[in-house]
Every structure is written in structure tokens, then in C-alpha cells.
XYZ file of C-alpha atoms in Angstrom:
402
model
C -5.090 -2.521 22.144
C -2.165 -5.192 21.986
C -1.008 -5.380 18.676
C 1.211 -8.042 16.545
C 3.526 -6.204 13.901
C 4.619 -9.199 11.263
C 7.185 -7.840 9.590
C 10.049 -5.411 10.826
C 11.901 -4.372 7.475
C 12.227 -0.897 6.406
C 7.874 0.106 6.705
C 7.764 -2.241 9.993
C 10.939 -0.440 11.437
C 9.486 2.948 10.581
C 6.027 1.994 11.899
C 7.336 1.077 15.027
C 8.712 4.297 15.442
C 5.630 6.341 14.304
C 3.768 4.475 16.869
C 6.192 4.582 19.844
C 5.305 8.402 20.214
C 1.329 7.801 20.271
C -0.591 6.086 23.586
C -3.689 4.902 22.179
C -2.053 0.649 22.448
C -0.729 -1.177 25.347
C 1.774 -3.107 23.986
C 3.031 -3.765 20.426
C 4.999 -7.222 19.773
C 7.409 -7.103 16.545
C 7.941 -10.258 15.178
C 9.900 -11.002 11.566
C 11.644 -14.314 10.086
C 14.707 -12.331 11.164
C 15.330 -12.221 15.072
C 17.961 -10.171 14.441
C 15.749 -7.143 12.514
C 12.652 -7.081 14.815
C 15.774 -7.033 17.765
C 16.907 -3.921 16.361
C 13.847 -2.343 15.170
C 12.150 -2.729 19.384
C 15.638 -1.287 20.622
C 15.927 1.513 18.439
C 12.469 2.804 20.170
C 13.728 1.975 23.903
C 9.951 1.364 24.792
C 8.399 -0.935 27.102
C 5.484 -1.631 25.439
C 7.536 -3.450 22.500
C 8.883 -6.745 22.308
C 10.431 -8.463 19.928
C 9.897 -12.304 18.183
C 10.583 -14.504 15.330
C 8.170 -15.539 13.934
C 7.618 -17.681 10.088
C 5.041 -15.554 8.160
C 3.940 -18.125 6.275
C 3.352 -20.373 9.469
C -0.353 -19.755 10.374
C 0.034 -22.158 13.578
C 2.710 -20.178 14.735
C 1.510 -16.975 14.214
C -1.906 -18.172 15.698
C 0.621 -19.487 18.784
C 2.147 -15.993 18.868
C -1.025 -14.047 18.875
C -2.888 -16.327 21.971
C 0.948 -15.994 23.670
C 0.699 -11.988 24.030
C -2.855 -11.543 24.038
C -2.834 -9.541 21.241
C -6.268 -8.472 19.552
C -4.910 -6.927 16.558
C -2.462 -8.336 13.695
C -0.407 -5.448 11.730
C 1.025 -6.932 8.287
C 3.818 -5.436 7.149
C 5.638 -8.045 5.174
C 5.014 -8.714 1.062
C 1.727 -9.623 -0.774
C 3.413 -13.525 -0.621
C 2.322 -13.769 2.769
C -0.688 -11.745 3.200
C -3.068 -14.944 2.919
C -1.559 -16.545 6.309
C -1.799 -14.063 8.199
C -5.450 -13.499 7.239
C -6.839 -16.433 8.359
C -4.388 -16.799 11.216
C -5.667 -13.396 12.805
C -9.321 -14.708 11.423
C -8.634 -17.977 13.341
C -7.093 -16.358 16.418
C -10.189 -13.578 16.927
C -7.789 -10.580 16.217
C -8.816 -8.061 13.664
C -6.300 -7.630 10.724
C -4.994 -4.660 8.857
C -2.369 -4.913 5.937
C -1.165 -2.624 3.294
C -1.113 -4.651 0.392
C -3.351 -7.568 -0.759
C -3.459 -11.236 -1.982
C -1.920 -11.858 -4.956
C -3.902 -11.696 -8.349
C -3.453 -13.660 -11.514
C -3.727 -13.142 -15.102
C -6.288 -14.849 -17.178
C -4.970 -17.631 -18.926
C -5.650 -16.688 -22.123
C -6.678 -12.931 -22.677
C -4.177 -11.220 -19.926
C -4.054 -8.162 -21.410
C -8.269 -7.812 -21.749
C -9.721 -9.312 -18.754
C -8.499 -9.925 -15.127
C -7.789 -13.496 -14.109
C -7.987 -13.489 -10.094
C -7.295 -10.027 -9.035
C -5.818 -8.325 -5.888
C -8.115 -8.921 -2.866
C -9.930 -11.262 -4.348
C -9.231 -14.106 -2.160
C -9.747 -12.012 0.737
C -12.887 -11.169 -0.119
C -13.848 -14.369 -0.430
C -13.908 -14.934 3.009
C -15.401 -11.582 4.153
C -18.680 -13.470 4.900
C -16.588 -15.603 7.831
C -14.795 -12.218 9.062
C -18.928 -11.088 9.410
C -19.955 -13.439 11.170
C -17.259 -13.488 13.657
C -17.911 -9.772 14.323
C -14.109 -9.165 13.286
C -12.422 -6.600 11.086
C -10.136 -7.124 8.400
C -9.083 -3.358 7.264
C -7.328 -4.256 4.119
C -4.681 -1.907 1.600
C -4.395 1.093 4.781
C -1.051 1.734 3.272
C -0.313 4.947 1.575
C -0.995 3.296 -1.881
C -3.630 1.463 -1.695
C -4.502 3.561 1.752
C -4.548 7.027 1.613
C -6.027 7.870 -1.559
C -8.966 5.339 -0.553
C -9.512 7.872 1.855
C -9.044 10.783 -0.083
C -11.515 8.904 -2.726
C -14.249 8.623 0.184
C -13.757 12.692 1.226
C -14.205 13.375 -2.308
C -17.000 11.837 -2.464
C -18.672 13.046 0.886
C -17.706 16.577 0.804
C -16.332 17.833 -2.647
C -18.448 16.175 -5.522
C -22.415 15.516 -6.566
C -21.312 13.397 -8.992
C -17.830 11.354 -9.955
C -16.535 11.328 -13.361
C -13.206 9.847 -12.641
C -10.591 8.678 -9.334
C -7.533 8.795 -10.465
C -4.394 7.335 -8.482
C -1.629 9.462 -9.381
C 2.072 8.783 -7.654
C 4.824 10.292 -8.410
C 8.622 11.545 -7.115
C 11.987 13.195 -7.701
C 13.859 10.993 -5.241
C 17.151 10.009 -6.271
C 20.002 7.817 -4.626
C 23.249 8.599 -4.602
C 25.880 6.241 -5.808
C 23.342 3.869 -7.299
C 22.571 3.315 -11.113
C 19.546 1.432 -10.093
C 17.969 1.421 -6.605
C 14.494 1.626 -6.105
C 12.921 3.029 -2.545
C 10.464 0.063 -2.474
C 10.191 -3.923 -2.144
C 11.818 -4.857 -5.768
C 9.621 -7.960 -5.186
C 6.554 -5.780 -5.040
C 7.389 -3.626 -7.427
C 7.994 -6.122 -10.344
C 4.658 -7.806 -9.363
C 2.823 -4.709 -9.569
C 4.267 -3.185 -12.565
C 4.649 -6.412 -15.096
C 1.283 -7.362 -14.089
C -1.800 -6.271 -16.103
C -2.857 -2.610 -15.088
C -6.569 -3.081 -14.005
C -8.952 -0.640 -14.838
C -12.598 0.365 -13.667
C -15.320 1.858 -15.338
C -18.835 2.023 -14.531
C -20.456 0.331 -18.012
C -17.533 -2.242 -18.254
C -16.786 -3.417 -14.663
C -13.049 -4.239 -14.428
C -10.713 -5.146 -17.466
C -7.021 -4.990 -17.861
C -4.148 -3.579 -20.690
C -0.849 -4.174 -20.905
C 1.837 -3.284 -18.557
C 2.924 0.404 -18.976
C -0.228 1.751 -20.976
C -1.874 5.212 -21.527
C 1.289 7.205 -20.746
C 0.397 10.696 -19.432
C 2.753 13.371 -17.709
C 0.897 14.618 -14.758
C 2.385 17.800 -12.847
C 3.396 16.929 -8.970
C 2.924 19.179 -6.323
C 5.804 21.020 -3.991
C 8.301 21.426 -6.168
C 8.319 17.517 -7.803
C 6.950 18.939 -11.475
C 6.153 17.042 -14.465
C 6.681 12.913 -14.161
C 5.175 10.723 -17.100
C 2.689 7.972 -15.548
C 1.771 4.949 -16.748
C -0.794 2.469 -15.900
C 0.383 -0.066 -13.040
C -1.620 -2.990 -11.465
C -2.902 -1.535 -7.825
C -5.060 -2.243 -4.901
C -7.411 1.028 -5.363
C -8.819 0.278 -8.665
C -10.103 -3.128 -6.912
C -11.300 -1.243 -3.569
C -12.597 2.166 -4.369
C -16.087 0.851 -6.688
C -17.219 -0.954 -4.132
C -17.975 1.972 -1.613
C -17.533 5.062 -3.785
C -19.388 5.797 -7.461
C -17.223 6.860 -10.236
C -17.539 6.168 -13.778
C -14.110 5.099 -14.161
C -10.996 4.289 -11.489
C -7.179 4.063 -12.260
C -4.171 3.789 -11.404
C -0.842 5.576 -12.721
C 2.561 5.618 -10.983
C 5.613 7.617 -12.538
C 7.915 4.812 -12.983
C 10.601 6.869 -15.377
C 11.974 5.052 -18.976
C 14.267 3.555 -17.069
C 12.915 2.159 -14.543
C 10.392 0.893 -17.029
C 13.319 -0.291 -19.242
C 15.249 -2.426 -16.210
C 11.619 -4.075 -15.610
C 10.951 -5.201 -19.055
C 14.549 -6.724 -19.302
C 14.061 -8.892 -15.878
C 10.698 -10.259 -17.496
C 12.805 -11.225 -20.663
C 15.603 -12.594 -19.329
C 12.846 -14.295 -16.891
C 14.371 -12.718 -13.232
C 10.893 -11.264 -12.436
C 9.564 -15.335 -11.939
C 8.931 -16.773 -8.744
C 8.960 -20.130 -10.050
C 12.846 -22.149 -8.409
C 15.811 -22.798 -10.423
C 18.061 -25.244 -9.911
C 21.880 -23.627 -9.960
C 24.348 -26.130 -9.033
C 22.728 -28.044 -5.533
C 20.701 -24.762 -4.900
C 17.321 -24.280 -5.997
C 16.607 -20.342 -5.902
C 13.502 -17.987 -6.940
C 14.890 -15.571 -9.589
C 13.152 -12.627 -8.299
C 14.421 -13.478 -4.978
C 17.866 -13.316 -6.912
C 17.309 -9.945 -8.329
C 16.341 -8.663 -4.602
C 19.655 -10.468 -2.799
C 21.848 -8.604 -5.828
C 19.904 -4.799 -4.369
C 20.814 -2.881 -1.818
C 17.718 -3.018 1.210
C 15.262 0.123 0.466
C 15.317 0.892 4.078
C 18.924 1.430 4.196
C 18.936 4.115 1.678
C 17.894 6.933 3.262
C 21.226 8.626 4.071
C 21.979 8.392 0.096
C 18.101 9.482 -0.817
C 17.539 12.985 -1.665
C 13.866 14.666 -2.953
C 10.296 13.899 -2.213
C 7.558 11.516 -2.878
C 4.174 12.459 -3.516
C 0.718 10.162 -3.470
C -2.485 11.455 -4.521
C -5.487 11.211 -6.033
C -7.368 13.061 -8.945
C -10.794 13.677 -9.041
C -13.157 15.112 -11.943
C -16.556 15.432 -11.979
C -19.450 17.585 -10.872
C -18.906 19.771 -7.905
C -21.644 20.269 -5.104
C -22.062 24.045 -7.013
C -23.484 21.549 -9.810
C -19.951 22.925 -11.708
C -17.665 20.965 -13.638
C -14.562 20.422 -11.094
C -11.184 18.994 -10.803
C -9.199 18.470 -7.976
C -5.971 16.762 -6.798
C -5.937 15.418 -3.281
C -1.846 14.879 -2.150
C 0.255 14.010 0.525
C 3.933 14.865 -0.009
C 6.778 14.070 2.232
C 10.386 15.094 2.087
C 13.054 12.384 2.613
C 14.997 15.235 4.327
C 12.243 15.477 6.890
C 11.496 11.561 7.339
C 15.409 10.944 7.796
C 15.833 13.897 10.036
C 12.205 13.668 11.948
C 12.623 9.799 12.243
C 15.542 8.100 10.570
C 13.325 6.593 7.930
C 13.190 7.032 3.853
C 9.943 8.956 2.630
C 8.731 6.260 0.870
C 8.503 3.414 3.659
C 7.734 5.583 6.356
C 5.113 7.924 4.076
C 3.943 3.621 3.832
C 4.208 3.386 7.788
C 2.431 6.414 9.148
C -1.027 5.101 7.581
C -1.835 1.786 9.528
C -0.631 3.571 12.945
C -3.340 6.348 12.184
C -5.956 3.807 11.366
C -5.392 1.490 14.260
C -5.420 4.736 16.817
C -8.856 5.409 14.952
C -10.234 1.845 15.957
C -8.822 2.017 19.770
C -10.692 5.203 20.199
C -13.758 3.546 18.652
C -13.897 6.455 15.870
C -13.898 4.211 13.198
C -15.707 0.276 13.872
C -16.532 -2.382 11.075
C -16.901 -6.346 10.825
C -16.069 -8.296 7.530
C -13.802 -7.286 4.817
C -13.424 -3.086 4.665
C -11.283 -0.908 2.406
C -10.489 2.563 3.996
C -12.982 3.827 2.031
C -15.940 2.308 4.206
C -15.183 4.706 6.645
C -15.305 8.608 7.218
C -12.128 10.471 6.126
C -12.800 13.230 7.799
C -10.649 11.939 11.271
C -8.328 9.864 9.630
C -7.357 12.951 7.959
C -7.430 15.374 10.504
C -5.676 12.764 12.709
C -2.851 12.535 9.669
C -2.110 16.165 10.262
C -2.435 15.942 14.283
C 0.403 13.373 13.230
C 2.988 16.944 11.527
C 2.155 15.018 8.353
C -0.835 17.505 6.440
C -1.998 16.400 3.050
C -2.823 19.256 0.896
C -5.355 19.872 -2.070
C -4.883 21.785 -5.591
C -7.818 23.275 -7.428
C -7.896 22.212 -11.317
C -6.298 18.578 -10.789
């Protein structure tokens, strides 16, 4: 497997250092707007099989060029949702199956946001799974964490725990904090002000999907190892879009503990309008707010050193277990910043991100998992992605009663 990484911030970096201890590819070529960053992020493994390149992400002839230069059969996306619709039909164009851990952009409906979904996440994607098909070629889209690894837990759930599905229930959470920051968060601010002042999406089985507004149906859901209570709310996400079209379930969400005020910083950028993406003119300059709001933060992949706690992504599951008893479970992955930092000189968050996609792409060199067209993780067994998680030193773990 030769394999083209777009994108070498903080979840590129940390994947190329996941993946630099494995021997399932050949080589891996990092490429990123940025010469300098996918520089750093090849010499910080000191492995042959990398090399580094610049490359524009939103330049499909280039990236097209770049692929047919190295031979490589495989396109990793690592960068933000903006550019996740180049890349797919550049790696559709150039023959090379695609992976990514977020997907196109959605929209709201004009004129009822807040009731039904305009264009949603993945949908353009999916509109071309027929060509992907036809072409014999994979695109193995959201293999992330979130959407990623609770697709997977959703599709072990529903293979080995449960006759029937009541509810899948994305539920993230953390107790991470940063040192010497009032507000820093461990993600992509871009991506998280898209996701969270979008409409949440929900699914359910006699409704199909339908939205609410941003920061609904507040619960407090109790974290694993140590983490505790965190009050959720509903955020758009990826999962609510995959997991009903391989798995049944009367209803699918999503909830993320976001924290008042986090919640409270968000809703000010959409008033004072610094969550658009639309240019201003200031002075000669014309400049996206968000990207702004993003220049004014310090880079989530530098904050490790200051990060303390752990983050936690999961999914819970209710229904009918195979005893034909009611059942709950909560399916969870936790990692501790101490450990990522220590282990591999990444924050939990990106590199709990990272470790997913290197998994799945030693599954399909080995031939364990195989697929044409448009997949979600959840089109294929859990079982060894799983096992191969914890072959990995990263177990995910599983509470009784949700």
C-alpha cells in the first residue's frame, strides 16, 4: 500500500506517527499547503518510507499530479470538511481508494432549519457512490473517532449484543483542561463552530431524518474512568447520517458535552457573525471571519504540554438483548492526554482522531476488510477493527446499564 496523507496538522502529525510503528504500507507521502508542517511532521518519524510535499487541497489537478507522481493507491484526508469534496473526486479520478474522517459539508434548509435538513453531511458524497461502484474503488468515509469508532461500535452492537435496537446514541465527553488558556479548545475551531451552530440532525425509524436547534435536549450523561457527569447536548454529526443505512435502530443521535461555556463563546461568534465563512473586506484585505477567530487561537496540536485529563467517545445502546431482555450498554474508548503526550507526543483528542484511519487502512492491506462505492465503517465487521484497536495498546471498554 502507498498512501497520500493530505493534511499534516495536529491529527496528520499524530497519524504519521501511529503509522510509522506498523508495516502493513510501503511508503506514506505527507503533503499539506504548508511545506514547512508536512517537513516537520516526516522528520519527526526519521522513516524512509515517508516523504514529504506541498500540495493545494483544494487543487484536484494537483493532487491527481501528486497521486500518479508516487504511485500511491490510497488517499488519507486529514484536512477540514472545506476540502473533503476535492480530494474525493481527485482520488476517484486518480483510481486510489479514499478514506477521510469527516464529510462534505451540509446545509440548512432555507426556510425551516430548525425542522428539516437542507443538504446534509455526506450527502454529496453519496451522490457519487454509484461512479466509486463502478470503478471497483472504495471511498471509506467518517473512519475518524467521531464519526469512526462508534460506527463500529454501532455495527458490534448490532452483530453480537442486541436482537433488536431501540436507540444508538453518540455520547462524547471529557475533563480536559488547558492550562493558561480562558478559551482553547483541543479541536479544529473551524470544525467545531460548523458542527455545533449547525442544526443537530436526528434519526428515527417512523420520521427519517429531521433537525432542532443547536444545543437541544440537554442531558448529563456519566463518563467512564474517572471523567463523571458532563451535560450533552445535541450537535450536528456524521453518525446520525451513516449508522441507518447499515444498522436498524429506531432512533440515532448525537450528543457531545460542550460545557455552558463553551456553548456560551459559540453563540456569541454567531451573533457578532465570526462563525461566517462568507469574506470581509478590512482595509485592502478581504478575510473569512471564522478564519479570523482560528488565526486569534492558539493551534490544538500545540497544546498538549498545557492539556491535562481525558477524553472519552462512545456510544449508547438500548434495546433488546440476544437473552430477549431489555438491555443497555455503553461502548467507550478513553484515552489519557498523559499517555498520548508521553506514548507519542500528541494531545488525546487529535491523536484518539489519528489512531482510527491507520487501523482501518492496515485492515484493507491485509484484505480483512474489502468494499467498492461509498462505505461507512459500519459496512464492515467490527470484530478486527476492534481487536486490531487493542493490538494497537489502545482497548475500548464496555459498561453494563449505559
Amino acid at each position: 500500500m502507498r498512501i497520500l496523507l493530505v493534511g499534516a496538522g495536529g491529527v496528520g502529525g499524530a497519524i504519521t506517527r501511529i503509522a510509522a510503528r506498523r508495516p502493513f504500507f510501503e511508503a506514506m507521502v505527507v503533503a499539506d499547503y504548508d511545506a514547512a508542517r508536512a517537513q516537520k511532521a516526516v522528520a519527526t518519524v526519521g522513516d524512509a518510507r515517508f516523504t514529504a510535499a506541498r500540495v493545494d487541497a483544494s487543487d484536484e489537478a494537483a493532487v491527481g499530479a501528486l497521486l500518479a507522481e508516487h504511485r500511491c493507491d490510497v488517499l488519507l484526508n486529514a484536512t477540514d470538511p472545506r476540502f473533503v469534496m476535492p480530494l474525493f473526486r481527485a482520488a476517484l479520478a486518480g483510481g486510489a481508494s479514499y478514506l477521510d474522517m469527516a464529510m462534505s459539508l451540509s446545509r440548512p434548509h432555507p426556510e425551516r432549519p430548525y425542522e428539516l435538513p437542507g443538504v446534509k453531511l455526506g450527502d454529496e458524497q453519496f451522490a457519487l457512490a454509484g461512479e466509486w461502484e463502478a470503478r471497483g474503488r472504495l471511498a471509506l468515509v467518517g473512519i475518524g473517532v467521531e464519526p469512526g469508532l462508534s460506527d463500529v461500535f454501532a455495527r458490534y452492537a448490532a452483530d453480537h449484543l442486541f436482537a433488536s435496537i431501540e436507540e444508538l446514541g453518540v455520547r462524547d465527553g471529557a475533563d480536559l483542561s488547558v492550562r493558561g488558556y480562558d478559551f482553547a479548545p483541543s479541536f479544529s475551531i473551524w470544525t467545531t463552530i460548523e458542527e455545533c451552530l449547525n442544526p443537530p440532525v436526528v434519526w428515527e425509524a417512523d420520521r427519517g431524518w429531521f433537525t432542532t436547534a443547536p444545543f437541544s435536549e440537554p442531558e448529563v450523561f456519566d463518563f467512564p474512568e474517572g471523567i463523571g457527569p458532563v451535560e450533552c447536548v445535541n450537535v450536528e454529526h456524521e453518525e446520525v447520517l451513516l449508522m441507518p443505512r447499515w444498522v436498524d435502530a429506531r432512533r440515532v443521535t448525537f450528543k457531545y458535552g460542550l460545557g455552558q461555556e463553551f456553548i456560551d463563546v459559540l453563540k456569541t461568534l454567531h451573533k457578532l457573525g465570526l462563525d461566517s465563512t462568507t469574506p470581509v473586506r478590512v482595509g485592502g484585505v478581504e478575510v473569512s471571519p471564522r478564519d479570523v477567530v482560528a488565526a486569534c487561537l492558539p493551534d490544538p496540536a500545540g497544546l498538549g504540554e498545557l492539556m491535562e485529563g481525558k477524553t472519552c467517545a462512545g456510544l449508547w445502546v438500548r434495546g433488546t438483548g440476544r437473552d430477549g431482555q431489555p438491555r443497555e450498554v455503553y461502548l467507550y474508548h478513553v484515552v489519557d492526554n498523559a499517555w498520548s503526550m508521553g506514548e507519542y507526543g500528541a494531545q488525546a483528542v487529535v491523536w484518539q482522531t489519528a489512531i482510527n484511519p491507520v487501523v482501518a487502512l492496515e485492515l484493507l492491506a491485509t484484505g480483512v476488510w474489502q468494499g467498492s462505492g461509498v462505505l461507512g465503517p459500519e459496512a464492515f465487521d467490527a470484530v478486527p477493527f476492534l481487536d486490531l484497536l487493542t493490538a494497537y495498546g489502545s482497548p475500548w471498554g464496555m459498561r453494563e446499564g449505559g
